[in-house]
């Protein structure tokens, strides 16, 4: 375990060398050991942009001075080194990451020798859910992959959790206005081709479309996969109870594998599958009616 720069002198030579490397190579999991919330700042010693709860896990990007550069909750910032200890690799919910370059390889394992699953481009968004061997672990629709840390960044401000946003969207009138904004924005992308792993206007998969639309229309960061989205928001079991702007989830009866956005009057907008494109479909009949599982109320 590491505790701040003040204890680095007593680490073994091997461990010290492992932790004081370039930003990308130094990526590792950390935990807030403070007994209270830890201030999360926009720069070393700068303005507070949020708080990291006691015991929360972060990704340590750089640990070379008294202010550690870390990723947390969809943002990157700085925290006092005195309160961050190294933790085991594994699950860390880091929120939405943004690809920094074109033709970035997503691999099946955290190694440059591993098979390439797909390639992503600048501004593609992915759900980041772990740190393993100095790589970010990401999810793209129910598939795990790994991206080298050099090629991923996060938003420069703290993003609300879904629970915080839901508390802030207090009135039906506000929700209705937000839904109008959301749907008007979504309709701009009618005809955009389906692309596996896509999350930009050059091509969307189903959850890439929903995350992009909510993020850019309303500033709401959704989890990246349809499965995670289906477990995050207030569940709406009946089609007749859906409101415009609700997420709609589909599956085979045991697991969610598709998501769209409800428009109203039994219609929804989505990016369906390979060979198709962003379009409207109906919930009132056919396969989407048969495979509808539930809705999720974000607004």
XYZ file of C-alpha atoms in Angstrom:
299
model
C 0.000 0.000 0.000
C 1.150 3.536 -0.728
C 0.450 6.582 1.414
C 1.437 9.882 -0.122
C 4.839 11.016 -1.213
C 5.985 11.241 2.426
C 6.205 7.441 2.697
C 7.705 6.767 -0.725
C 11.204 6.731 0.730
C 10.463 3.554 2.679
C 9.112 1.645 -0.311
C 11.230 -0.988 -1.933
C 13.225 0.139 -4.927
C 11.106 -1.982 -7.244
C 7.798 -0.603 -5.996
C 9.047 2.967 -6.044
C 10.198 2.570 -9.619
C 6.879 1.043 -10.581
C 4.914 3.986 -9.241
C 7.074 6.899 -10.414
C 6.742 6.510 -14.172
C 5.184 8.376 -17.053
C 1.550 9.392 -16.661
C 0.162 6.532 -18.738
C 2.395 3.832 -17.253
C 1.722 5.009 -13.705
C -2.036 4.448 -14.006
C -3.283 2.445 -11.025
C -6.237 2.137 -8.696
C -6.325 4.279 -5.563
C -8.643 4.764 -2.609
C -9.517 7.826 -0.502
C -8.365 7.059 3.047
C -9.671 10.305 4.539
C -12.438 9.891 7.108
C -14.450 12.618 5.363
C -14.959 13.782 1.792
C -11.753 14.665 -0.059
C -11.695 17.908 -2.068
C -11.388 17.345 -5.815
C -9.691 20.317 -7.506
C -9.319 21.634 -11.058
C -5.546 21.987 -10.663
C -2.867 21.329 -8.049
C -4.046 23.439 -5.095
C -6.695 25.045 -7.297
C -10.447 25.575 -7.059
C -12.630 22.817 -5.616
C -14.849 21.254 -8.293
C -16.297 18.415 -6.242
C -15.752 15.941 -3.443
C -14.656 12.310 -3.320
C -16.341 10.305 -0.527
C -14.307 8.472 2.091
C -13.411 5.021 0.824
C -14.179 5.848 -2.827
C -11.905 4.396 -5.500
C -10.173 6.527 -8.129
C -7.735 6.004 -10.981
C -4.363 7.604 -10.253
C -2.998 9.041 -13.502
C 0.117 10.707 -12.079
C 1.566 10.502 -8.566
C 4.834 12.389 -8.952
C 4.170 15.254 -6.530
C 2.106 16.234 -3.491
C -1.020 16.629 -5.653
C -2.101 13.437 -7.373
C -3.766 13.683 -10.791
C -6.767 11.333 -10.692
C -9.897 10.336 -12.600
C -13.195 10.102 -10.731
C -16.883 10.190 -11.683
C -16.384 11.226 -15.295
C -13.804 13.933 -14.541
C -10.086 14.417 -14.038
C -8.690 16.604 -11.287
C -6.271 16.835 -8.402
C -6.339 15.613 -4.807
C -3.946 15.784 -1.893
C -1.475 12.886 -1.985
C -1.773 12.512 1.790
C -5.116 10.722 1.462
C -4.656 8.389 -1.506
C -3.407 4.840 -1.086
C -2.814 2.295 -3.791
C -5.613 -0.274 -4.121
C -6.010 -3.547 -5.947
C -6.743 -3.444 -9.661
C -10.332 -4.112 -10.658
C -13.707 -2.429 -10.632
C -13.821 1.384 -10.497
C -16.833 3.240 -11.844
C -15.062 6.150 -13.548
C -17.978 7.341 -15.688
C -17.748 8.383 -19.324
C -14.317 8.513 -20.935
C -13.548 10.348 -24.172
C -11.148 8.974 -26.794
C -8.381 11.478 -27.624
C -7.161 10.238 -31.020
C -8.321 8.494 -34.184
C -7.916 4.754 -34.856
C -7.376 3.818 -31.202
C -7.294 0.065 -30.662
C -9.637 -1.507 -28.139
C -8.159 -4.851 -27.106
C -9.526 -8.021 -25.528
C -6.910 -7.932 -22.746
C -4.752 -5.172 -21.199
C -1.765 -5.812 -23.444
C -0.462 -4.591 -26.792
C -0.154 -8.265 -27.750
C -3.884 -8.891 -27.258
C -6.405 -9.118 -30.083
C -7.921 -5.853 -31.360
C -11.715 -5.901 -30.878
C -12.445 -2.657 -32.706
C -11.091 0.821 -33.237
C -12.486 4.080 -31.873
C -11.902 7.650 -32.982
C -11.540 11.109 -31.464
C -14.486 12.103 -29.222
C -15.964 8.593 -29.120
C -17.362 8.003 -25.622
C -17.022 4.820 -23.585
C -18.105 3.685 -20.145
C -14.978 3.186 -17.999
C -15.461 0.629 -15.240
C -12.036 -0.473 -14.118
C -8.256 -0.258 -14.087
C -6.180 -3.353 -14.887
C -2.401 -3.495 -15.354
C -2.178 0.196 -16.229
C -5.033 0.091 -18.765
C -8.605 1.356 -18.510
C -11.248 -1.351 -18.734
C -14.255 -0.193 -20.731
C -17.677 -1.512 -21.725
C -19.286 -1.227 -25.138
C -22.779 -2.725 -25.096
C -22.201 -5.793 -22.832
C -18.629 -6.404 -24.067
C -15.512 -5.655 -22.005
C -12.404 -4.235 -23.658
C -9.241 -2.373 -22.741
C -7.815 0.965 -23.886
C -4.308 2.228 -23.259
C -4.419 5.108 -20.791
C -2.630 7.578 -23.089
C -5.613 7.586 -25.436
C -8.439 8.362 -23.012
C -9.454 11.460 -21.098
C -12.435 12.640 -19.075
C -14.509 15.793 -18.872
C -12.863 18.656 -17.014
C -15.766 19.137 -14.618
C -17.560 16.916 -12.184
C -20.667 15.311 -13.684
C -23.788 14.780 -11.621
C -24.672 11.251 -10.673
C -28.031 10.108 -12.075
C -29.487 10.354 -8.564
C -28.359 13.980 -8.210
C -29.793 14.943 -11.562
C -33.092 13.251 -10.784
C -33.362 15.246 -7.567
C -32.677 18.483 -9.442
C -35.265 17.834 -12.185
C -37.977 18.620 -9.708
C -41.110 19.530 -11.667
C -43.119 17.915 -14.493
C -42.878 21.189 -16.417
C -39.069 21.103 -16.287
C -39.040 17.445 -17.313
C -41.327 18.194 -20.265
C -39.120 21.072 -21.442
C -36.024 18.890 -21.144
C -37.756 16.118 -23.105
C -38.577 18.557 -25.922
C -34.943 19.672 -26.074
C -33.704 16.078 -25.952
C -35.971 14.797 -28.718
C -35.369 17.750 -31.018
C -31.653 17.083 -30.669
C -32.047 13.328 -31.223
C -34.035 13.824 -34.432
C -31.071 15.606 -36.019
C -29.408 12.205 -36.352
C -32.163 10.386 -38.232
C -30.470 8.401 -41.001
C -27.098 8.132 -39.204
C -25.717 4.617 -39.799
C -25.434 1.995 -37.079
C -21.784 1.341 -36.196
C -20.784 -1.233 -33.587
C -19.120 0.623 -30.723
C -20.043 3.965 -32.301
C -20.915 6.951 -30.131
C -20.515 9.945 -32.477
C -22.477 11.361 -35.419
C -20.275 9.327 -37.770
C -22.123 6.239 -36.493
C -23.912 5.013 -33.363
C -24.686 1.728 -31.712
C -27.843 1.713 -29.581
C -26.366 2.884 -26.276
C -23.811 5.060 -28.050
C -26.775 6.970 -29.471
C -28.546 7.416 -26.121
C -25.377 8.443 -24.254
C -24.399 10.940 -26.954
C -27.869 12.517 -27.144
C -28.374 12.901 -23.384
C -24.841 14.182 -22.868
C -24.878 16.763 -25.647
C -28.516 17.862 -25.419
C -28.839 18.099 -21.628
C -25.395 17.504 -20.119
C -26.511 14.208 -18.546
C -23.937 11.388 -18.488
C -25.590 7.992 -18.872
C -23.808 4.694 -18.220
C -22.387 3.438 -21.531
C -24.192 0.108 -21.953
C -27.889 -0.653 -22.411
C -27.723 -3.146 -19.532
C -26.271 -0.596 -17.093
C -28.700 2.096 -18.215
C -31.586 -0.285 -17.554
C -30.529 -0.669 -13.914
C -29.840 3.016 -13.180
C -33.098 4.930 -13.529
C -36.650 4.772 -12.162
C -38.228 1.711 -13.738
C -41.428 2.084 -15.803
C -43.006 -1.326 -16.388
C -45.888 -0.423 -18.715
C -45.686 1.128 -22.185
C -48.805 3.161 -21.360
C -46.964 4.865 -18.462
C -44.000 6.058 -20.529
C -43.284 9.773 -20.930
C -41.392 11.404 -23.814
C -37.693 11.328 -23.018
C -37.835 8.021 -21.132
C -35.368 5.327 -22.110
C -36.972 2.125 -23.450
C -35.253 -1.244 -23.014
C -35.572 -4.469 -24.959
C -34.283 -7.989 -24.484
C -34.892 -11.685 -24.679
C -36.749 -12.004 -21.391
C -33.726 -12.439 -19.140
C -31.322 -9.647 -20.087
C -31.463 -6.216 -21.693
C -29.592 -5.923 -25.008
C -31.060 -2.830 -26.678
C -32.149 0.716 -25.786
C -33.904 3.672 -27.422
C -35.591 6.945 -26.415
C -39.379 7.194 -26.162
C -40.891 9.939 -28.315
C -44.586 9.592 -27.460
C -47.689 8.121 -29.095
C -46.145 4.649 -28.957
C -43.023 5.632 -30.937
C -39.348 5.679 -30.026
C -36.101 6.698 -31.739
C -33.062 4.422 -31.756
C -30.055 3.028 -33.640
C -31.216 -0.553 -34.246
C -28.534 -2.883 -35.634
C -25.820 -3.441 -38.229
C -27.021 -2.446 -41.675
C -29.627 -0.047 -40.310
C -29.616 3.597 -39.179
C -31.139 5.934 -36.588
C -34.911 5.912 -37.097
C -38.322 5.835 -35.452
C -40.042 2.554 -34.601
C -43.266 1.604 -32.850
C -43.883 -0.045 -29.494
C -47.518 -0.760 -30.307
C -46.949 -3.946 -32.303
C -44.316 -6.255 -33.788
C -41.012 -7.429 -32.332
C -40.316 -4.288 -30.322
C -43.657 -4.647 -28.566
C -42.935 -8.335 -27.939
C -39.381 -7.716 -26.682
C -40.076 -4.566 -24.609
C -38.827 -5.113 -21.049
C -39.308 -1.768 -19.273
C -38.604 1.948 -19.447
C -36.210 4.120 -17.468
C -37.121 7.637 -16.324
C -34.090 9.934 -16.469
C -35.826 13.338 -16.486
